[in-house]
mmCIF file of N, CA, C and O in Angstrom:
data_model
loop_
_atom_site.group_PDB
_atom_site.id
_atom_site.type_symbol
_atom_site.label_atom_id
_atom_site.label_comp_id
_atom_site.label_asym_id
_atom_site.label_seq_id
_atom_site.Cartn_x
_atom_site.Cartn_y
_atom_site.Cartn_z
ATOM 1 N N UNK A 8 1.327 -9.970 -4.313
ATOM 2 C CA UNK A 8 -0.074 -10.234 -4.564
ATOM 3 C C UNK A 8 -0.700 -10.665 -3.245
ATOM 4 O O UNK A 8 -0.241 -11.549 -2.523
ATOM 5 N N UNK A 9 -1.630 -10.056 -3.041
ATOM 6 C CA UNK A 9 -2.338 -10.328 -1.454
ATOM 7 C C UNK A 9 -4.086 -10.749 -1.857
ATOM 8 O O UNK A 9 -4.860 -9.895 -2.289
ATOM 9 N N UNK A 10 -4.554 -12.437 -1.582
ATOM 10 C CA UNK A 10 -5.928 -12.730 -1.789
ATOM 11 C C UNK A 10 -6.597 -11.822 -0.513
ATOM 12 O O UNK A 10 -6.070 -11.770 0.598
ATOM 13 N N UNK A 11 -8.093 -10.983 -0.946
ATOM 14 C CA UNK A 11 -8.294 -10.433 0.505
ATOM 15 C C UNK A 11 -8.931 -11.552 1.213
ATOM 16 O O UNK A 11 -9.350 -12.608 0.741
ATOM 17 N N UNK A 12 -8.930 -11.082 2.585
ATOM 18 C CA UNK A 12 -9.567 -11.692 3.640
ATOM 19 C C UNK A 12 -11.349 -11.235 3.400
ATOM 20 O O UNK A 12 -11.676 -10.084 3.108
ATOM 21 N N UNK A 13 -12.361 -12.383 3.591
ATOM 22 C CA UNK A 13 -13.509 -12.099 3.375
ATOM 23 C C UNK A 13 -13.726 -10.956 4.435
ATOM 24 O O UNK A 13 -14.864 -10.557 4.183
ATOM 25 N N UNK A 14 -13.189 -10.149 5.587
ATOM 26 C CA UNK A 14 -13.636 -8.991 5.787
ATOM 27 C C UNK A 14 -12.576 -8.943 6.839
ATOM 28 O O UNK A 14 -12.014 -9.982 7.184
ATOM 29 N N UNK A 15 -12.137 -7.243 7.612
ATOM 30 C CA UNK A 15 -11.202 -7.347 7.747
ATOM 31 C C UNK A 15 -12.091 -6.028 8.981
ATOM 32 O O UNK A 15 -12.930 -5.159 8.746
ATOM 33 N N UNK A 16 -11.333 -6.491 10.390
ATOM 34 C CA UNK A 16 -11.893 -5.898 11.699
ATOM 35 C C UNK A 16 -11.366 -4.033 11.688
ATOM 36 O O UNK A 16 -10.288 -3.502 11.421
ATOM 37 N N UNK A 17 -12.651 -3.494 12.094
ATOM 38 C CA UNK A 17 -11.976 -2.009 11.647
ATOM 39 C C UNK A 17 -10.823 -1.802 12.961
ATOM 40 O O UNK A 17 -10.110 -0.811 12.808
ATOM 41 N N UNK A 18 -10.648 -2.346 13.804
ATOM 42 C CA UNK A 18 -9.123 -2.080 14.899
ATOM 43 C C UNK A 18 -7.707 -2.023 13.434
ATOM 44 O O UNK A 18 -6.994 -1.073 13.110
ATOM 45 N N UNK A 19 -7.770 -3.539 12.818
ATOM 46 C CA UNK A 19 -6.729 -3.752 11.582
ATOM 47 C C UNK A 19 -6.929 -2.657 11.085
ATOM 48 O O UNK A 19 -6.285 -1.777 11.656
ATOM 49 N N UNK A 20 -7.697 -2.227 10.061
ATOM 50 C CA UNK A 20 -8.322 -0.967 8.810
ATOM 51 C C UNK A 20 -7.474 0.511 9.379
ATOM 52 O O UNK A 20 -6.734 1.173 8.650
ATOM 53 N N UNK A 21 -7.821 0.886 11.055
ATOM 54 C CA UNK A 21 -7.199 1.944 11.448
ATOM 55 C C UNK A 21 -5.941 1.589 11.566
ATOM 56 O O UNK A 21 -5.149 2.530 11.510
ATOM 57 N N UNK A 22 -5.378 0.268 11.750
ATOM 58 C CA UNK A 22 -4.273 0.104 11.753
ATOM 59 C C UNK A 22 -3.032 0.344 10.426
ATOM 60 O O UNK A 22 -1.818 0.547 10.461
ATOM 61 N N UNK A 23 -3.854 0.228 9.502
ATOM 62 C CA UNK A 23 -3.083 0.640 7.892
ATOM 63 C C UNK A 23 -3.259 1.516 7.673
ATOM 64 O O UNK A 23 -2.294 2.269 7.545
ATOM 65 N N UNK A 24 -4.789 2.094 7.450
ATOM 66 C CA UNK A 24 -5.282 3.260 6.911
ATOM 67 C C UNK A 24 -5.235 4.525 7.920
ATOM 68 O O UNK A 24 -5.597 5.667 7.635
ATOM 69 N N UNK A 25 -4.811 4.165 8.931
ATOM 70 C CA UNK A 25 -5.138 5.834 9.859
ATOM 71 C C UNK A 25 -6.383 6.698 9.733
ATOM 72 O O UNK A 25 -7.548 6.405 10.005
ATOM 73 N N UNK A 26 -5.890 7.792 9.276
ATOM 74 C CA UNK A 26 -7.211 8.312 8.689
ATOM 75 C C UNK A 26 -8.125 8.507 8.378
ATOM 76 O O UNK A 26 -9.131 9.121 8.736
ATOM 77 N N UNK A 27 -7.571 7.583 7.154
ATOM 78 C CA UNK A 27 -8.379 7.456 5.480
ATOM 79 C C UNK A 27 -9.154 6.017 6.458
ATOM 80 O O UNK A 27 -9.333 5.078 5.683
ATOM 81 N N UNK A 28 -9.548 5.730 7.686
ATOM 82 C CA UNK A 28 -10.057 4.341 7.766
ATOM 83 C C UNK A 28 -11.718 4.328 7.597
ATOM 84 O O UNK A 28 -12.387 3.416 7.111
ATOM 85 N N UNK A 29 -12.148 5.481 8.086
ATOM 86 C CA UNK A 29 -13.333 6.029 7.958
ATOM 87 C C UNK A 29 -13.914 6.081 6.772
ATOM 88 O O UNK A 29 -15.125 5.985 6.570
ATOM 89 N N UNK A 30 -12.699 6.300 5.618
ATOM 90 C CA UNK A 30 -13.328 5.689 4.057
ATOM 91 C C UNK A 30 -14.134 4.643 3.690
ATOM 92 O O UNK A 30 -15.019 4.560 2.838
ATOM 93 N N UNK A 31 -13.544 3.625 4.709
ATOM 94 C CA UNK A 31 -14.156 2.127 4.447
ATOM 95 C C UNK A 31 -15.469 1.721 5.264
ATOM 96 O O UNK A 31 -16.047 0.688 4.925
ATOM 97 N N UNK A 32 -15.829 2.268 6.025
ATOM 98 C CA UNK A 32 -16.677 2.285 7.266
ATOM 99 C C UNK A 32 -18.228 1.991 6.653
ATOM 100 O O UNK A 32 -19.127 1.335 7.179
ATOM 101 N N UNK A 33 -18.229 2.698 5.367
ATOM 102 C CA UNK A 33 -19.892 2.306 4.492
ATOM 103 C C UNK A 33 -19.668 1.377 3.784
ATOM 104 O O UNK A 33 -20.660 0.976 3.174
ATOM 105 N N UNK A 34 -18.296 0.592 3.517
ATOM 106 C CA UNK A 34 -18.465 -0.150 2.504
ATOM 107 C C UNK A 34 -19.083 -1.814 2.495
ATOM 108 O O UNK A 34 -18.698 -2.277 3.569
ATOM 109 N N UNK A 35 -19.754 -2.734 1.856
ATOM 110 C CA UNK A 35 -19.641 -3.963 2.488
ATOM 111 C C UNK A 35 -18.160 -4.609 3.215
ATOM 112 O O UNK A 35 -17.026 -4.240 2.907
ATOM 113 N N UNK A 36 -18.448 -5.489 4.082
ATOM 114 C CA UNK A 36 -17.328 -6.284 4.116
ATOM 115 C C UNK A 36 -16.271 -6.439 3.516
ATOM 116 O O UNK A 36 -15.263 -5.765 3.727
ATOM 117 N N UNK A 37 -16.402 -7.674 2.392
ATOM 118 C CA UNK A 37 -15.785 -8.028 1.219
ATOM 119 C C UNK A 37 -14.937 -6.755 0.803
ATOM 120 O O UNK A 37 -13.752 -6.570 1.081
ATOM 121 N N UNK A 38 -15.820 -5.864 0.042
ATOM 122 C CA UNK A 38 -15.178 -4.480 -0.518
ATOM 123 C C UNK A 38 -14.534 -4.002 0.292
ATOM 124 O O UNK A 38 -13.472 -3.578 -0.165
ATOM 125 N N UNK A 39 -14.701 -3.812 1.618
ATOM 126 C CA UNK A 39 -13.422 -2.784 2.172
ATOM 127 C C UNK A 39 -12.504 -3.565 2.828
ATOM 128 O O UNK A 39 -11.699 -3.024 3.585
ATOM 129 N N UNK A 40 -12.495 -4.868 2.640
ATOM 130 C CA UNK A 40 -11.149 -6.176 3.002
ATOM 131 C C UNK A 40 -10.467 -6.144 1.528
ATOM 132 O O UNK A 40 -9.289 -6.154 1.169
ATOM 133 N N UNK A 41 -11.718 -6.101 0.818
ATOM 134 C CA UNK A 41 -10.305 -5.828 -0.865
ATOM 135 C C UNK A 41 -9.661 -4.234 -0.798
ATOM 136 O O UNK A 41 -8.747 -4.084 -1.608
ATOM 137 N N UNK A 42 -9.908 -3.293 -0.159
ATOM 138 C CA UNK A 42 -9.802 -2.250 -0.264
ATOM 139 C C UNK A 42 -8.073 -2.488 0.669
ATOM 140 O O UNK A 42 -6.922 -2.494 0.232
ATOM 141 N N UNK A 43 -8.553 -2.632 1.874
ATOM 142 C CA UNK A 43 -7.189 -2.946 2.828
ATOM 143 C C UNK A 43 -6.368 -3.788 1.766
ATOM 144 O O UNK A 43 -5.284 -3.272 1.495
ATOM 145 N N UNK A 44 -6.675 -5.074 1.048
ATOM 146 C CA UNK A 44 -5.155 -5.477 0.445
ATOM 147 C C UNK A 44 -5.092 -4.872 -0.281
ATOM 148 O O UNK A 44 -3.889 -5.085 -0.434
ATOM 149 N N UNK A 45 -5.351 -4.026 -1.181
ATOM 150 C CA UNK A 45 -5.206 -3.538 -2.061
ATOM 151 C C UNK A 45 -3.437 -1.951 -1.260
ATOM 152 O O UNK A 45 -2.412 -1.501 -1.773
ATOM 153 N N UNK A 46 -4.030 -1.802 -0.110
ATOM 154 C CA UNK A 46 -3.276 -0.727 0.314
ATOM 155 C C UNK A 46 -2.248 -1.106 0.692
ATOM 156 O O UNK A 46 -1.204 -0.460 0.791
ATOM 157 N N UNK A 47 -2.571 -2.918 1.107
ATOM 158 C CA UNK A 47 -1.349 -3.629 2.233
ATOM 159 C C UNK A 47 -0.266 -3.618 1.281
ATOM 160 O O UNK A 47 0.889 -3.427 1.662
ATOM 161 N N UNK A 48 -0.604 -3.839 -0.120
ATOM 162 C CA UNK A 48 0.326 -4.332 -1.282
ATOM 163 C C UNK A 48 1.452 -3.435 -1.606
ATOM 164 O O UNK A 48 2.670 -3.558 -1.739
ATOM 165 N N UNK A 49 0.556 -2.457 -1.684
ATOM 166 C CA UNK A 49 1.143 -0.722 -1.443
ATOM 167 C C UNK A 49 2.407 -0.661 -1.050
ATOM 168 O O UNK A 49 3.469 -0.580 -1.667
ATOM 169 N N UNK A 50 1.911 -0.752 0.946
ATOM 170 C CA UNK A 50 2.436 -0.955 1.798
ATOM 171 C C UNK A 50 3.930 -1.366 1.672
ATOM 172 O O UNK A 50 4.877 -0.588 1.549
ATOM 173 N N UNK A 51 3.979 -2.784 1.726
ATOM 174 C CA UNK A 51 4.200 -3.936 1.568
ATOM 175 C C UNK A 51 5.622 -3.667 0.318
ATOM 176 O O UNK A 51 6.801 -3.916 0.569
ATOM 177 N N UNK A 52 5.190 -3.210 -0.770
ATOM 178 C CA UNK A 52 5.859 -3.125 -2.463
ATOM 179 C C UNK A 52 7.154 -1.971 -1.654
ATOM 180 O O UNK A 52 8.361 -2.020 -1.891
ATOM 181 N N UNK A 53 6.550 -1.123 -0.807
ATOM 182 C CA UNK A 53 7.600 0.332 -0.366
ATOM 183 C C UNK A 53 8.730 -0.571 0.169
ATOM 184 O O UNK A 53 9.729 -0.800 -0.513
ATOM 185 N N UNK A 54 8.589 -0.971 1.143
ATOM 186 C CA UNK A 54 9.219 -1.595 2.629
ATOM 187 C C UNK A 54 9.872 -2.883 1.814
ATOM 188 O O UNK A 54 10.680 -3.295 2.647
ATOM 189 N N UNK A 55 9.990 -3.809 0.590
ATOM 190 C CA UNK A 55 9.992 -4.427 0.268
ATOM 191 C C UNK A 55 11.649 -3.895 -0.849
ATOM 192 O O UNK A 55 12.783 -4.326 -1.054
ATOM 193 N N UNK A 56 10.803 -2.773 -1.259
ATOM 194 C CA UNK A 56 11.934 -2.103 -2.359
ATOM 195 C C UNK A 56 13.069 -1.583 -1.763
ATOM 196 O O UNK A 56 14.182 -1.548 -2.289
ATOM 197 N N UNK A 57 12.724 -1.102 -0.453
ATOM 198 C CA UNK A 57 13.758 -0.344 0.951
ATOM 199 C C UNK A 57 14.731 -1.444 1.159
ATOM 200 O O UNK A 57 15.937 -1.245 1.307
ATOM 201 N N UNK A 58 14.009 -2.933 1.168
ATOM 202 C CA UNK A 58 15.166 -3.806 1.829
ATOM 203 C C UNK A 58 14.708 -4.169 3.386
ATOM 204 O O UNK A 58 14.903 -5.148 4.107
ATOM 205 N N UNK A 59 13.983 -2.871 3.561
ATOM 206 C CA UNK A 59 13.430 -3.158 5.298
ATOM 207 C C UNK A 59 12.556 -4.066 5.549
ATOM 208 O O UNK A 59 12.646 -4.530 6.686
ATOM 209 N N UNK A 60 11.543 -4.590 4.738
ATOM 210 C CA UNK A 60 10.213 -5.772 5.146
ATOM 211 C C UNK A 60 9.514 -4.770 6.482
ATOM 212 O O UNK A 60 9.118 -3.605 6.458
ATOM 213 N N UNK A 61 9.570 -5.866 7.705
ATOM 214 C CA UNK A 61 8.862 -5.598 8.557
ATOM 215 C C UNK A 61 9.355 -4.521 9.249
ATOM 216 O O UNK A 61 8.436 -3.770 9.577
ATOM 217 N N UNK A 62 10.488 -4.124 9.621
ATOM 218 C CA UNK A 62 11.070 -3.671 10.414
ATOM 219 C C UNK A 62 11.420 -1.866 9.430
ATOM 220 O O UNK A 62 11.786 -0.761 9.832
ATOM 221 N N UNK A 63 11.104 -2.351 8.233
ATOM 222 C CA UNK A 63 10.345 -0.614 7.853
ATOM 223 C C UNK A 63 8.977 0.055 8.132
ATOM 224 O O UNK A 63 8.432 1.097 7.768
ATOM 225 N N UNK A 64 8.651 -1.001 8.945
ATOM 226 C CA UNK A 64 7.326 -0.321 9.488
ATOM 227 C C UNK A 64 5.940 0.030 8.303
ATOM 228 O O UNK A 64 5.323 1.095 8.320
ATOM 229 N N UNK A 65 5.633 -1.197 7.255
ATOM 230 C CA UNK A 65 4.865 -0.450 6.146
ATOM 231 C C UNK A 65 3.767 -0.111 6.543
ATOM 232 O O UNK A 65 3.140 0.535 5.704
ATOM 233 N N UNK A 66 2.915 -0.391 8.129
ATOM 234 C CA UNK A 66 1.661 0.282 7.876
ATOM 235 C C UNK A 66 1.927 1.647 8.503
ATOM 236 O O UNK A 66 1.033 2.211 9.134
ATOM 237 N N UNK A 67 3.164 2.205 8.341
ATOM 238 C CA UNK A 67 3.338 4.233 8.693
ATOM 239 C C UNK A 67 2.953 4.374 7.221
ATOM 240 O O UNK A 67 2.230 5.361 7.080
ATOM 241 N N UNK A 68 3.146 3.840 6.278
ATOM 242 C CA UNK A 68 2.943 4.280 4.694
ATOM 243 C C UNK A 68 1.394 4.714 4.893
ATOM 244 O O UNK A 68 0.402 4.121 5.318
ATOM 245 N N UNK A 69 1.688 6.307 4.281
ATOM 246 C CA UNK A 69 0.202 6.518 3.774
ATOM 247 C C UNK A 69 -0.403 6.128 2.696
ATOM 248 O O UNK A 69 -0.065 6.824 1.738
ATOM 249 N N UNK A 70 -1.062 5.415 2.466
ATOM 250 C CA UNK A 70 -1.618 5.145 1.118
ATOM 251 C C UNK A 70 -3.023 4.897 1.226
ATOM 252 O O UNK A 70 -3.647 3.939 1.681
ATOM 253 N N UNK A 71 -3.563 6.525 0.440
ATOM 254 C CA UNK A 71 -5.163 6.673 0.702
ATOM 255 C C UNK A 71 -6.063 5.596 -0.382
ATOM 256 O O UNK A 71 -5.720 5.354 -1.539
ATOM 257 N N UNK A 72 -7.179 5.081 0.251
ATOM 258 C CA UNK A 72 -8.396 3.967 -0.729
ATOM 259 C C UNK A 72 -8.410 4.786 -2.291
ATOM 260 O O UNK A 72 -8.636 5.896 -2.772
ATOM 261 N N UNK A 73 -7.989 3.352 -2.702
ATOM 262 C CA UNK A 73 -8.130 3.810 -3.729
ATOM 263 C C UNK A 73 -6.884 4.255 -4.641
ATOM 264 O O UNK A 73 -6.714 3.977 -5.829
ATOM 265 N N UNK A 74 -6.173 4.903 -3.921
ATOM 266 C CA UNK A 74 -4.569 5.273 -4.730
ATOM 267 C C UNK A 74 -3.637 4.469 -5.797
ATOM 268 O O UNK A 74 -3.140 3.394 -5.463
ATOM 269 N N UNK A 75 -3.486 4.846 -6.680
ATOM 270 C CA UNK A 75 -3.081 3.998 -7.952
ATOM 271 C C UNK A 75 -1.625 3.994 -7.521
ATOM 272 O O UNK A 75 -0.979 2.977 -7.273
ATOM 273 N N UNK A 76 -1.089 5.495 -7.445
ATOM 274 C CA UNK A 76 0.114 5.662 -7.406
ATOM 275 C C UNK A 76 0.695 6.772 -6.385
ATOM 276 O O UNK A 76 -0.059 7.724 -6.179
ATOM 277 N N UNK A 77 1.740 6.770 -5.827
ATOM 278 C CA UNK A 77 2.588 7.314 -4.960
ATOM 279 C C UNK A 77 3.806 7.296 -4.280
ATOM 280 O O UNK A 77 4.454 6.258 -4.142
ATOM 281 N N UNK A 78 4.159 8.386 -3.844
ATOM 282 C CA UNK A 78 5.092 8.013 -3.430
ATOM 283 C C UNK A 78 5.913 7.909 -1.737
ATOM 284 O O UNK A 78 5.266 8.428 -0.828
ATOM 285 N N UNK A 79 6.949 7.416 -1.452
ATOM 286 C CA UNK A 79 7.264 7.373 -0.088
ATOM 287 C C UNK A 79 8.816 7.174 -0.446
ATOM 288 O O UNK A 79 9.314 6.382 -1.247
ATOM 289 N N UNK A 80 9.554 8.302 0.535
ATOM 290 C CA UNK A 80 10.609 9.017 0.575
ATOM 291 C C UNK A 80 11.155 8.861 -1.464
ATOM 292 O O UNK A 80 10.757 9.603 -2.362
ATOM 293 N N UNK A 81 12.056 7.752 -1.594
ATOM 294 C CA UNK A 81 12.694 7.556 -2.651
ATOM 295 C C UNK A 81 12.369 6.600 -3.748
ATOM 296 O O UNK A 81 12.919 6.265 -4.796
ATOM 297 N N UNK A 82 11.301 6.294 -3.137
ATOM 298 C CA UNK A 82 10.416 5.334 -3.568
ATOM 299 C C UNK A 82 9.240 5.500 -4.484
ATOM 300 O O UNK A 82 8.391 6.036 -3.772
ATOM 301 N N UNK A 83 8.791 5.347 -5.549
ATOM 302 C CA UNK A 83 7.496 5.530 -6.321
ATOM 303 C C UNK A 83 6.798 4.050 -6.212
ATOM 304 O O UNK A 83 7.422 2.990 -6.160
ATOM 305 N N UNK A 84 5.247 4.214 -6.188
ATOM 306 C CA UNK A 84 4.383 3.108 -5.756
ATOM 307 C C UNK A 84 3.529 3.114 -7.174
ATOM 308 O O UNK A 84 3.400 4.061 -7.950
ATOM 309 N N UNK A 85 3.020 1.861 -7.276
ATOM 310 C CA UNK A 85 1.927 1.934 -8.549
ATOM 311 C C UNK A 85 1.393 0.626 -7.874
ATOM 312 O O UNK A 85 1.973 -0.308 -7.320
ATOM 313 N N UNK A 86 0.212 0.869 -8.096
ATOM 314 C CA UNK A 86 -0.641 -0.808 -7.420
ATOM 315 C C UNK A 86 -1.732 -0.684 -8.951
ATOM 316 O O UNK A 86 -2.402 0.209 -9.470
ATOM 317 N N UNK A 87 -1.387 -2.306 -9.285
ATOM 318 C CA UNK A 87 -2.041 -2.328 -10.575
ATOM 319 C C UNK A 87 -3.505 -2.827 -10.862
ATOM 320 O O UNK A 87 -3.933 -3.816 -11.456
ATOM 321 N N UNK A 88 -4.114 -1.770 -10.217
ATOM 322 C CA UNK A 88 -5.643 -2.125 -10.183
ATOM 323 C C UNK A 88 -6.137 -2.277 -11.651
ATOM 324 O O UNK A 88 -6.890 -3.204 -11.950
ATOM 325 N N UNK A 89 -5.785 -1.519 -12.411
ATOM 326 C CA UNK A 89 -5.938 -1.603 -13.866
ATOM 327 C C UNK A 89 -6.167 -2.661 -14.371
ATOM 328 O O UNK A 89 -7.125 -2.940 -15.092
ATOM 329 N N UNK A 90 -4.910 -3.646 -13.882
ATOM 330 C CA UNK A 90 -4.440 -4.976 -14.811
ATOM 331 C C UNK A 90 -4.666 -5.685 -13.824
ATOM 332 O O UNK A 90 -3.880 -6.615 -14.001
ATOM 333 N N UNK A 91 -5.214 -5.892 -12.881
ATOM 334 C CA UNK A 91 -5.013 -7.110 -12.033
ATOM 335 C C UNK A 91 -5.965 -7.325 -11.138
ATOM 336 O O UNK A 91 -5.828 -6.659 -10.112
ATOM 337 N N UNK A 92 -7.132 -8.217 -11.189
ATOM 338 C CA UNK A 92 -8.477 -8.764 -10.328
ATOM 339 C C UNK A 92 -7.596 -8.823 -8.959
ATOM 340 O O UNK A 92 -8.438 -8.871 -8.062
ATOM 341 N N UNK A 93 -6.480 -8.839 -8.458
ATOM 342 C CA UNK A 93 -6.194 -9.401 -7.186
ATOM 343 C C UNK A 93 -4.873 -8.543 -6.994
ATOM 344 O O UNK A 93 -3.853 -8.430 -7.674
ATOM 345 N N UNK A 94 -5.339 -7.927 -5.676
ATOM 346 C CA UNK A 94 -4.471 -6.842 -4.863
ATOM 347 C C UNK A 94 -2.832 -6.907 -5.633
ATOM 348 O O UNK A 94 -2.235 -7.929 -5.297
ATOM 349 N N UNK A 95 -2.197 -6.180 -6.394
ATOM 350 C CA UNK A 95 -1.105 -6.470 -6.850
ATOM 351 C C UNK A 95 -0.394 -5.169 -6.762
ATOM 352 O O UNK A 95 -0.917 -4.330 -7.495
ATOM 353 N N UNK A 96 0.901 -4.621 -5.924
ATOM 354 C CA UNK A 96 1.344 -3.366 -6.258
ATOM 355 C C UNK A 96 2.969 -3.608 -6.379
ATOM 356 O O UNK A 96 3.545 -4.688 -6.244
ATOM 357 N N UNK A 97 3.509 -2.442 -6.641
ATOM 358 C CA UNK A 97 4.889 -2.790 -7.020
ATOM 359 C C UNK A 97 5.364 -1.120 -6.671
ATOM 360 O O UNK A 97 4.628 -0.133 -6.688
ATOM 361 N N UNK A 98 7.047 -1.188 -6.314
ATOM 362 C CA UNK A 98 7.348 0.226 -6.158
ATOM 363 C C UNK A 98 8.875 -0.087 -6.169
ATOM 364 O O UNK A 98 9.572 -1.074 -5.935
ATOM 365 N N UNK A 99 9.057 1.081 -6.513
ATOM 366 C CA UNK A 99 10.855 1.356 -6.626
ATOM 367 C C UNK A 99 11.525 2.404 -6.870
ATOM 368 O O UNK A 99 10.875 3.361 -7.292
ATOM 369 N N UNK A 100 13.063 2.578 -6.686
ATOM 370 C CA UNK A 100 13.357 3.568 -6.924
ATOM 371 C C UNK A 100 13.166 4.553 -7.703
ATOM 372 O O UNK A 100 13.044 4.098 -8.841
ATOM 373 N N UNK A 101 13.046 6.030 -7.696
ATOM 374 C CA UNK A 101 12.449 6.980 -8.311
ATOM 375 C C UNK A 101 13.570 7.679 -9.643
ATOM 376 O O UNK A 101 14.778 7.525 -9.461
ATOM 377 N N UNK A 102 13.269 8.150 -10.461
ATOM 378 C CA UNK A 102 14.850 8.069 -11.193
ATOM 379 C C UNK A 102 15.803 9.146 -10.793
ATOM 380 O O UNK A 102 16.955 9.338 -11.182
ATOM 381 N N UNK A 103 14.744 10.112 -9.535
ATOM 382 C CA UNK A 103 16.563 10.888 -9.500
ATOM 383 C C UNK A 103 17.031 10.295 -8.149
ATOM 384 O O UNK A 103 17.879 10.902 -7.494
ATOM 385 N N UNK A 104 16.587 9.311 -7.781
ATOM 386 C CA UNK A 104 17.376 8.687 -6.296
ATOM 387 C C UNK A 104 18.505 7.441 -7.932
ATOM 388 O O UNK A 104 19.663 7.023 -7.929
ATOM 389 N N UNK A 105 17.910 7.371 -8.493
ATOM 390 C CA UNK A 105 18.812 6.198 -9.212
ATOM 391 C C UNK A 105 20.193 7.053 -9.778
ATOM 392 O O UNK A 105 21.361 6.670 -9.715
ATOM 393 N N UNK A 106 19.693 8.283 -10.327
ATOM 394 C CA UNK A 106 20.265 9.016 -11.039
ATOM 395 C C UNK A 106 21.774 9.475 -9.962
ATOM 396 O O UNK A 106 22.946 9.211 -10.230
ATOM 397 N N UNK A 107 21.274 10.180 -8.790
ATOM 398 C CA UNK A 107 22.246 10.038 -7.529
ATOM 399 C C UNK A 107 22.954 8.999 -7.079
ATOM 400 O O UNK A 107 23.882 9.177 -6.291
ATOM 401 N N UNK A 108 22.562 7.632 -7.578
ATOM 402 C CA UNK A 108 23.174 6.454 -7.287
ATOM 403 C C UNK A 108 23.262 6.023 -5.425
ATOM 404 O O UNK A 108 24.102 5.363 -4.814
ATOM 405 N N UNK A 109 21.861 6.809 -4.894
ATOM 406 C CA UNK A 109 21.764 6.271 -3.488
ATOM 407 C C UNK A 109 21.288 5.272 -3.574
ATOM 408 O O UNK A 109 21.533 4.915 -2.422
ATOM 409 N N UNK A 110 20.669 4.280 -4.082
ATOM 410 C CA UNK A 110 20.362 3.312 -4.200
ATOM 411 C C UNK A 110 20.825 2.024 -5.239
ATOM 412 O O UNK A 110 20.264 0.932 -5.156
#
């Protein structure tokens, strides 16, 4: 669970988002600092499920504004915007990496 930062410098934003940073570029403040945790969680849930933390590198994870769900290598992502006022995502093994028993 990540509280956002009341606004978040677009150098950081390209730093997670790559890309997709230009998404956030019209948005207020506020909204595109909830937008970044919302992705960091993402992020964060992959690299977390790997075992790696920091040293998996989570802002290489693509995860475009907005994305509910995805995936990265063996990994499936779901960030529960649905159910949850505050940046919350979760991810884990996929069932045929379980099914293979690489994980």
């Amino acid at each position: 669970m990540q509280r956002p930062a009341p606004s978040v410098t677009a150098s950081f934003t390209r730093r997670l988002l790559h890309e997709h940073a230009q998404q956030l570029a019209a948005l207020p403040p506020a909204r595109a600092a909830e937008e970044v945790a919302w992705v960091w969680t993402a992020q964060e849930a992959c690299v977390k499920a790997d075992g790696t933390g920091f040293a998996g590198r989570p802002w290489t994870i693509d995860v475009p504004p907005g994305a509910r769900t995805g995936r990265w290598g063996d990994y499936r992502r779901i960030s529960l915007r649905d159910h949850s006022p505050t940046p919350l995502s979760c991810a884990f093994p996929t069932a045929e990496t379980l099914r293979k028993g690489t994980r």
